[in-house]
């Protein structure tokens, strides 16, 4: 925030589309939707079957008001289709021969992994979407971009890697290298941009400190690009990252289901992310009733994505909680609306503890106010019939003296933010809490039902 930064001559990746009047954005969305509906009706048995059952056919779609005629799709339906027609289900609108790569979600929790096939054109589009975000936060051909990412079956930053090549930047991949080697590479190669999840960016800083490397002085990092976790938009997490690195961080958000990002933070940093509206239709619905909510109100993101030829998504219920605000809330001149505060959590992330709603992201926002807390964990457990919640915090070796005051502050702030629900607080031994590179899992639910 602060003083209004000027609009740079090369502010936008796609100057015409990113500054289009609303009527033109709508016209593009309607045109793309009509084409997508006809394509999916013809080629995706999954879509056709569900639309026919709901009495919908593509000719009924004439304006955005007709979106509500199309039945929303869920991940559960997609997974059922995969199980019924293994391995890819009947959603794909093109045969596997067209694909050049398979990515999957981890499926570690016993859930079936989501299997996503992409062709050459899909990858071109995936990179193009990431370019919006990297360019908007200042990445240019003269930059050196370091990816702290294990290139494997999770799609994660694969598209971001190609985007940086497309932008003309120098890319340094780091595969499965250990964290200290990554720190060395960042410093030795003078990386100007580091790209990772918020959790892992903090982990890099922690290891750098242990190695005696002051990232603010030793390296040339000018910006951090985040994605993969909602905490990239939590102010206290961002402050901690920016203090450790001495560089601003910009957030972006995507999902395996669409293969790329659908929103990004620009360098004006309005406290939210712009939706790439010429490539996606984003709706915000009440998760219970399925009715649209107004601007500035929280609801569930429902996405239609136009760029993936093999996997055309139409009104996909993401379970992400968001709050949409108009483009005018940012000073950059883009006409793309924003999600204020990024992804605010997941519809399913809410835990009820003795009648009070607890969202892990809200707990994280409070815990991260204390810069000394290096890692933390939320444990839900049950004592007789009473639900309990414990937050375990880890401080660096030798800082135990600070725990009583941090504990007092957390005790007060957590209760105040949760209708006086009392949280138990515990100091964990240094180095005992799990560390994460991707998708941190800091909540452990030990209750048995
Ligand atoms: Zn902006």
Coordinates of C-alpha atoms and ligand atoms in Angstrom, one line a residue:
X1 CA 0.0 0.0 0.0
X2 CA 1.4 3.5 0.8
X3 CA 2.1 6.0 -2.0
X4 CA 0.7 5.2 -5.4
X5 CA 3.4 3.5 -7.5
X6 CA 3.4 4.8 -11.1
X7 CA 2.3 2.5 -14.0
X8 CA 5.4 1.3 -15.8
X9 CA 5.4 1.2 -19.6
X10 CA 5.8 -2.6 -19.5
X11 CA 3.5 -3.1 -16.6
X12 CA 1.3 -5.8 -18.2
X13 CA 2.1 -9.2 -19.8
X14 CA -0.9 -8.8 -22.1
X15 CA -1.6 -5.0 -22.1
X16 CA -4.7 -5.2 -24.2
X17 CA -6.5 -7.9 -22.3
X18 CA -5.4 -6.9 -18.8
X19 CA -6.9 -3.5 -19.2
X20 CA -10.0 -4.3 -21.2
X21 CA -13.4 -2.7 -20.3
X22 CA -15.7 -5.1 -18.4
X23 CA -18.1 -5.4 -21.5
X24 CA -15.2 -6.8 -23.6
X25 CA -14.1 -9.2 -20.8
X26 CA -17.7 -10.5 -20.7
X27 CA -17.9 -10.8 -24.4
X28 CA -14.7 -12.9 -24.5
X29 CA -16.0 -15.1 -21.7
X30 CA -19.3 -15.7 -23.4
X31 CA -17.6 -16.5 -26.7
X32 CA -15.1 -18.9 -25.1
X33 CA -17.8 -20.6 -23.1
X34 CA -20.0 -21.2 -26.1
X35 CA -17.0 -22.8 -27.9
X36 CA -16.1 -24.8 -24.8
X37 CA -19.6 -26.1 -24.2
X38 CA -19.9 -27.3 -27.8
X39 CA -16.5 -28.9 -27.7
X40 CA -17.1 -30.7 -24.4
X41 CA -20.6 -31.8 -25.5
X42 CA -19.1 -33.4 -28.6
X43 CA -16.0 -35.0 -27.0
X44 CA -16.4 -35.4 -23.2
X45 CA -18.8 -38.2 -22.3
X46 CA -18.5 -37.0 -18.6
X47 CA -19.9 -33.6 -19.4
X48 CA -22.5 -34.7 -21.8
X49 CA -23.9 -37.3 -19.5
X50 CA -24.2 -34.9 -16.6
X51 CA -25.7 -32.1 -18.7
X52 CA -28.3 -34.3 -20.3
X53 CA -29.3 -35.6 -16.9
X54 CA -29.8 -31.9 -15.8
X55 CA -31.7 -31.0 -19.0
X56 CA -29.0 -28.7 -20.2
X57 CA -27.6 -28.5 -23.8
X58 CA -25.0 -26.0 -25.0
X59 CA -27.6 -24.0 -27.1
X60 CA -29.2 -22.8 -23.9
X61 CA -26.1 -20.7 -23.0
X62 CA -26.4 -17.2 -24.4
X63 CA -25.1 -14.9 -21.6
X64 CA -23.3 -15.2 -18.2
X65 CA -26.8 -15.3 -16.6
X66 CA -27.2 -18.8 -18.1
X67 CA -24.2 -20.2 -16.1
X68 CA -26.7 -21.3 -13.4
X69 CA -28.3 -23.6 -15.9
X70 CA -25.1 -25.7 -16.1
X71 CA -24.8 -28.2 -13.2
X72 CA -21.6 -27.6 -11.3
X73 CA -19.1 -30.5 -11.2
X74 CA -17.3 -31.8 -8.1
X75 CA -14.0 -33.6 -7.6
X76 CA -16.0 -36.6 -6.2
X77 CA -17.8 -37.0 -9.6
X78 CA -14.5 -36.7 -11.4
X79 CA -12.9 -39.4 -9.2
X80 CA -16.0 -41.7 -9.6
X81 CA -15.5 -41.4 -13.4
X82 CA -11.8 -42.3 -13.0
X83 CA -12.7 -45.3 -10.9
X84 CA -15.4 -46.4 -13.4
X85 CA -13.2 -45.9 -16.5
X86 CA -9.6 -46.3 -15.3
X87 CA -7.1 -44.8 -15.5
X88 CA -8.3 -41.5 -16.8
X89 CA -12.1 -41.6 -16.6
X90 CA -14.4 -40.1 -19.3
X91 CA -13.8 -36.4 -18.6
X92 CA -10.8 -36.1 -21.1
X93 CA -11.9 -34.6 -24.4
X94 CA -9.0 -36.1 -26.3
X95 CA -7.3 -39.5 -26.3
X96 CA -4.2 -40.2 -24.3
X97 CA -2.1 -40.3 -27.6
X98 CA -2.4 -36.5 -27.8
X99 CA -0.9 -36.1 -24.4
X100 CA 2.8 -35.5 -23.7
X101 CA 2.8 -35.7 -19.9
X102 CA 0.9 -37.1 -17.0
X103 CA 0.7 -35.4 -13.6
X104 CA -1.1 -36.6 -10.5
X105 CA -2.0 -35.5 -7.1
X106 CA -0.2 -37.4 -4.4
X107 CA -3.0 -39.6 -3.3
X108 CA -1.1 -40.4 -0.1
X109 CA -4.2 -40.3 2.2
X110 CA -5.7 -43.3 0.5
X111 CA -7.7 -41.1 -1.9
X112 CA -7.4 -41.9 -5.5
X113 CA -4.9 -39.6 -7.2
X114 CA -6.3 -37.2 -9.7
X115 CA -4.7 -38.0 -13.1
X116 CA -4.2 -35.1 -15.4
X117 CA -3.0 -35.5 -19.0
X118 CA -1.8 -32.5 -21.0
X119 CA -0.8 -32.0 -24.7
X120 CA 1.7 -29.6 -26.2
X121 CA -0.9 -26.8 -26.6
X122 CA -2.0 -27.3 -23.0
X123 CA 1.5 -26.8 -21.8
X124 CA 1.9 -23.6 -23.9
X125 CA -1.2 -22.2 -22.3
X126 CA -0.2 -23.3 -18.8
X127 CA 3.1 -21.4 -19.2
X128 CA 1.3 -18.4 -20.6
X129 CA -0.9 -18.2 -17.5
X130 CA 2.1 -18.2 -15.2
X131 CA 3.7 -15.5 -17.3
X132 CA 1.0 -13.1 -16.2
X133 CA 2.0 -13.5 -12.6
X134 CA 5.8 -13.5 -13.0
X135 CA 5.7 -10.5 -15.3
X136 CA 3.3 -8.6 -13.1
X137 CA 5.7 -9.0 -10.1
X138 CA 8.7 -7.7 -12.1
X139 CA 10.4 -10.8 -13.6
X140 CA 12.2 -9.8 -16.8
X141 CA 14.7 -11.4 -19.2
X142 CA 17.7 -10.1 -17.2
X143 CA 16.5 -12.1 -14.1
X144 CA 17.8 -15.3 -12.7
X145 CA 15.0 -17.4 -11.2
X146 CA 15.7 -20.2 -8.7
X147 CA 13.1 -22.9 -8.3
X148 CA 13.1 -24.6 -4.9
X149 CA 10.9 -27.4 -6.2
X150 CA 11.2 -31.2 -6.6
X151 CA 10.2 -31.7 -10.2
X152 CA 8.0 -34.8 -9.9
X153 CA 4.5 -36.0 -10.4
X154 CA 2.9 -33.0 -8.6
X155 CA 2.3 -30.3 -11.2
X156 CA 3.3 -27.5 -8.8
X157 CA 5.8 -25.1 -10.4
X158 CA 6.4 -27.0 -13.6
X159 CA 4.4 -24.4 -15.5
X160 CA 6.2 -21.6 -13.7
X161 CA 9.5 -23.0 -14.9
X162 CA 8.4 -22.9 -18.6
X163 CA 6.9 -19.4 -18.0
X164 CA 10.3 -18.1 -17.0
X165 CA 11.9 -19.6 -20.0
X166 CA 9.2 -18.1 -22.1
X167 CA 9.8 -14.7 -20.5
X168 CA 13.5 -15.1 -21.3
X169 CA 14.8 -15.3 -17.8
X170 CA 17.6 -17.6 -16.7
X171 CA 16.1 -20.6 -14.9
X172 CA 17.9 -22.6 -12.2
X173 CA 16.1 -25.8 -11.3
X174 CA 17.0 -27.6 -8.1
X175 CA 15.2 -30.9 -8.3
X176 CA 15.6 -32.8 -5.1
X177 CA 18.7 -31.1 -3.8
X178 CA 19.0 -30.6 -0.1
X179 CA 18.1 -27.3 1.4
X180 CA 21.6 -26.2 2.3
X181 CA 22.7 -26.8 -1.3
X182 CA 19.8 -24.8 -2.5
X183 CA 20.9 -21.9 -0.3
X184 CA 24.4 -22.1 -1.7
X185 CA 23.1 -22.1 -5.3
X186 CA 20.9 -19.1 -4.7
X187 CA 23.8 -17.1 -3.3
X188 CA 26.6 -18.3 -5.7
X189 CA 24.5 -17.8 -8.8
X190 CA 23.1 -14.4 -7.8
X191 CA 19.5 -15.5 -8.2
X192 CA 17.3 -12.4 -8.3
X193 CA 14.0 -14.3 -7.9
X194 CA 13.2 -17.3 -5.7
X195 CA 10.1 -19.3 -6.3
X196 CA 8.7 -21.8 -3.7
X197 CA 5.9 -22.4 -1.3
X198 CA 5.7 -19.9 1.7
X199 CA 6.6 -22.7 4.1
X200 CA 9.7 -23.7 2.1
X201 CA 10.8 -20.1 1.6
X202 CA 10.9 -19.8 5.4
X203 CA 12.7 -23.1 5.7
X204 CA 15.4 -21.9 3.3
X205 CA 15.8 -18.8 5.4
X206 CA 16.1 -20.9 8.6
X207 CA 18.8 -23.2 7.1
X208 CA 20.6 -20.1 5.7
X209 CA 20.7 -18.7 9.2
X210 CA 22.1 -22.0 10.6
X211 CA 24.8 -21.9 7.9
X212 CA 25.7 -18.4 9.0
X213 CA 24.4 -16.9 5.7
X214 CA 22.6 -13.6 5.9
X215 CA 20.3 -13.7 2.8
X216 CA 19.7 -10.0 3.0
X217 CA 23.3 -9.2 2.4
X218 CA 24.9 -12.4 0.8
X219 CA 22.5 -12.9 -2.1
X220 CA 21.0 -10.8 -4.8
X221 CA 17.4 -11.8 -4.3
X222 CA 15.0 -9.0 -5.3
X223 CA 11.7 -10.8 -5.0
X224 CA 10.1 -14.0 -3.8
X225 CA 7.3 -15.6 -5.8
X226 CA 5.0 -17.8 -3.8
X227 CA 2.3 -20.3 -4.7
X228 CA 0.9 -23.6 -3.4
X229 CA -0.4 -22.6 0.1
X230 CA -3.0 -20.0 1.3
X231 CA -0.5 -18.6 3.7
X232 CA 1.2 -16.7 0.9
X233 CA -1.4 -14.1 1.4
X234 CA -1.3 -14.1 5.3
X235 CA 0.2 -10.7 6.3
X236 CA 2.2 -12.1 9.2
X237 CA 3.7 -14.9 7.1
X238 CA 4.7 -12.3 4.4
X239 CA 6.3 -10.0 6.9
X240 CA 8.4 -12.9 8.2
X241 CA 9.5 -13.9 4.7
X242 CA 10.3 -10.3 3.8
X243 CA 12.3 -9.7 7.0
X244 CA 14.3 -12.8 6.5
X245 CA 15.0 -12.3 2.8
X246 CA 15.0 -8.5 2.6
X247 CA 12.8 -8.8 -0.5
X248 CA 9.1 -8.4 -1.2
X249 CA 7.0 -11.5 -1.9
X250 CA 4.2 -11.9 -4.3
X251 CA 1.6 -14.6 -4.2
X252 CA -0.2 -16.6 -6.8
X253 CA -2.6 -19.5 -6.7
X254 CA -3.5 -22.4 -8.9
X255 CA -4.5 -26.0 -8.7
X256 CA -3.8 -29.4 -10.3
X257 CA -7.3 -29.5 -11.7
X258 CA -6.5 -26.6 -14.0
X259 CA -2.8 -27.2 -14.3
X260 CA -1.7 -23.6 -13.7
X261 CA -2.5 -20.4 -11.8
X262 CA -5.7 -18.5 -12.2
X263 CA -4.8 -15.5 -10.2
X264 CA -1.7 -13.5 -9.3
X265 CA -0.6 -10.6 -7.2
X266 CA 0.8 -7.6 -9.1
X267 CA 3.7 -5.4 -7.9
X268 CA 1.3 -2.8 -6.5
X269 CA 0.4 -5.3 -3.8
X270 CA -3.3 -4.5 -3.1
X271 CA -3.7 -7.3 -0.6
X272 CA -5.2 -9.6 -3.1
X273 CA -4.8 -11.4 -6.4
X274 CA -6.1 -10.5 -9.8
X275 CA -8.1 -13.2 -11.6
X276 CA -7.0 -13.9 -15.2
X277 CA -10.5 -13.2 -16.4
X278 CA -10.0 -13.6 -20.1
X279 CA -9.0 -17.3 -19.5
X280 CA -11.3 -18.2 -16.6
X281 CA -14.8 -17.6 -15.4
X282 CA -14.6 -17.4 -11.6
X283 CA -17.9 -17.5 -9.7
X284 CA -18.3 -17.2 -6.0
X285 CA -21.2 -19.2 -4.6
X286 CA -22.7 -19.9 -1.2
X287 CA -21.3 -23.4 -0.5
X288 CA -24.6 -24.6 1.0
X289 CA -27.2 -23.1 -1.3
X290 CA -25.1 -22.9 -4.5
X291 CA -26.5 -19.3 -5.0
X292 CA -24.0 -16.5 -6.0
X293 CA -22.8 -14.2 -3.2
X294 CA -22.3 -10.5 -3.7
X295 CA -19.0 -8.7 -4.1
X296 CA -17.1 -8.5 -0.8
X297 CA -18.8 -11.6 0.6
X298 CA -17.1 -14.9 1.3
X299 CA -18.1 -17.9 -0.7
X300 CA -16.8 -21.0 -2.6
X301 CA -14.8 -20.5 -5.8
X302 CA -16.3 -22.2 -8.8
X303 CA -14.0 -22.2 -11.9
X304 CA -14.4 -22.6 -15.6
X305 CA -11.1 -22.9 -17.3
X306 CA -10.7 -22.5 -21.1
X307 CA -7.1 -23.3 -21.8
X308 CA -6.8 -27.1 -21.2
X309 CA -7.8 -29.0 -24.3
X310 CA -7.7 -32.5 -22.8
X311 CA -9.4 -31.5 -19.5
X312 CA -12.1 -28.8 -20.2
X313 CA -13.4 -27.8 -16.8
X314 CA -16.9 -26.3 -16.6
X315 CA -18.2 -24.9 -13.3
X316 CA -15.8 -26.9 -11.1
X317 CA -16.5 -26.6 -7.4
X318 CA -13.0 -25.9 -5.8
X319 CA -13.9 -25.9 -2.1
X320 CA -11.7 -22.8 -1.8
X321 CA -13.1 -19.9 0.2
X322 CA -12.6 -16.5 -1.4
X323 CA -13.9 -12.9 -1.3
X324 CA -14.2 -11.2 -4.6
X325 CA -13.6 -7.4 -4.9
X326 CA -13.7 -5.1 -8.0
X327 CA -10.6 -4.3 -10.1
X328 CA -10.7 -0.7 -8.8
X329 CA -9.4 -1.9 -5.4
X330 CA -5.9 -2.0 -7.1
X331 CA -4.0 0.9 -8.5
X332 CA -2.3 -0.9 -11.3
X333 CA -4.9 -0.2 -14.0
X334 CA -5.8 -3.8 -14.6
X335 CA -9.5 -4.4 -15.1
X336 CA -9.3 -7.9 -13.7
X337 CA -11.2 -8.3 -10.4
X338 CA -9.4 -9.6 -7.3
X339 CA -9.7 -12.1 -4.6
X340 CA -9.1 -10.1 -1.5
X341 CA -6.6 -11.9 0.8
X342 CA -6.1 -14.7 -1.7
X343 CA -7.5 -18.1 -0.8
X344 CA -9.0 -17.6 2.6
X345 CA -9.2 -21.3 3.4
X346 CA -11.1 -24.4 2.3
X347 CA -14.7 -25.0 2.8
X348 CA -13.8 -28.4 4.4
X349 CA -11.0 -26.9 6.5
X350 CA -13.2 -25.6 9.1
X351 CA -13.1 -27.6 12.4
X352 CA -15.7 -27.2 15.1
X353 CA -14.2 -27.2 18.6
X354 CA -16.9 -27.0 21.3
X355 CA -19.2 -25.0 19.0
X356 CA -16.5 -22.6 17.7
X357 CA -15.3 -22.6 14.1
X358 CA -11.5 -22.9 13.8
X359 CA -9.7 -22.3 10.5
X360 CA -6.1 -23.4 10.4
X361 CA -5.2 -20.3 8.3
X362 CA -6.6 -18.0 11.0
X363 CA -4.5 -19.8 13.6
X364 CA -1.4 -19.5 11.4
X365 CA -2.0 -15.7 11.0
X366 CA -1.9 -15.3 14.8
X367 CA 1.1 -17.7 15.5
X368 CA 3.1 -16.0 12.7
X369 CA 2.9 -12.7 14.5
X370 CA 5.7 -14.1 16.6
X371 CA 8.8 -14.1 14.4
X372 CA 10.7 -16.4 16.8
X373 CA 8.3 -19.3 16.2
X374 CA 10.1 -21.4 13.6
X375 CA 7.5 -24.1 13.1
X376 CA 4.2 -25.0 14.6
X377 CA 1.5 -27.7 14.6
X378 CA -2.2 -27.7 15.5
X379 CA -3.4 -30.9 17.2
X380 CA -7.1 -31.7 17.7
X381 CA -7.8 -34.3 20.3
X382 CA -10.5 -35.5 22.6
X383 CA -10.6 -35.8 26.4
X384 CA -13.6 -38.0 27.4
X385 CA -16.3 -36.3 25.2
X386 CA -14.7 -32.9 25.1
X387 CA -12.8 -31.6 22.0
X388 CA -9.5 -30.0 22.7
X389 CA -7.1 -28.0 20.6
X390 CA -3.4 -27.7 21.2
X391 CA -0.9 -25.5 19.3
X392 CA 2.7 -26.7 19.6
X393 CA 5.4 -24.2 18.8
X394 CA 9.0 -24.7 18.1
X395 CA 11.6 -21.9 18.9
X396 CA 15.3 -21.9 17.8
X397 CA 17.7 -23.6 20.2
X398 CA 18.6 -21.3 23.1
X399 CA 15.5 -19.1 22.8
X400 CA 13.4 -21.0 25.3
X401 CA 13.4 -18.0 27.7
X402 CA 11.1 -16.2 25.2
X403 CA 8.4 -18.9 25.5
X404 CA 6.5 -17.6 28.6
X405 CA 5.9 -14.2 27.0
X406 CA 5.0 -15.7 23.6
X407 CA 2.7 -18.2 25.3
X408 CA 0.9 -15.5 27.2
X409 CA 0.3 -13.5 24.1
X410 CA -0.9 -16.5 22.1
X411 CA -3.1 -17.6 24.9
X412 CA -4.8 -14.2 24.8
X413 CA -4.9 -13.6 21.0
X414 CA -6.1 -17.1 20.1
X415 CA -9.0 -17.0 22.6
X416 CA -9.9 -13.5 21.5
X417 CA -10.2 -14.5 17.9
X418 CA -12.2 -17.7 18.7
X419 CA -15.1 -16.6 21.0
X420 CA -12.9 -17.3 24.1
X421 CA -12.2 -20.9 23.2
X422 CA -9.1 -21.9 25.2
X423 CA -6.2 -23.3 23.2
X424 CA -3.6 -25.4 25.0
X425 CA -0.1 -24.3 24.2
X426 CA 3.0 -26.4 24.2
X427 CA 6.7 -25.8 23.5
X428 CA 8.1 -28.4 21.2
X429 CA 11.8 -29.4 21.2
X430 CA 13.9 -27.7 18.5
X431 CA 13.9 -29.7 15.3
X432 CA 11.1 -32.1 16.3
X433 CA 8.1 -30.7 14.3
X434 CA 7.8 -31.8 10.6
X435 CA 9.2 -29.6 7.9
X436 CA 7.6 -29.3 4.5
X437 CA 8.5 -28.4 1.0
X438 CA 5.1 -28.6 -0.6
X439 CA 1.6 -28.4 0.9
X440 CA 2.3 -28.1 4.6
X441 CA 0.2 -30.3 6.8
X442 CA 0.3 -28.6 10.2
X443 CA -3.1 -29.9 11.4
X444 CA -3.2 -33.3 13.1
X445 CA -6.7 -34.5 14.0
X446 CA -6.3 -37.3 16.6
X447 CA -10.0 -37.5 17.4
X448 CA -11.7 -40.8 16.6
X449 CA -15.3 -40.7 15.7
Ligands
LIG1 ZN1 -3.0 -4.7 -9.5

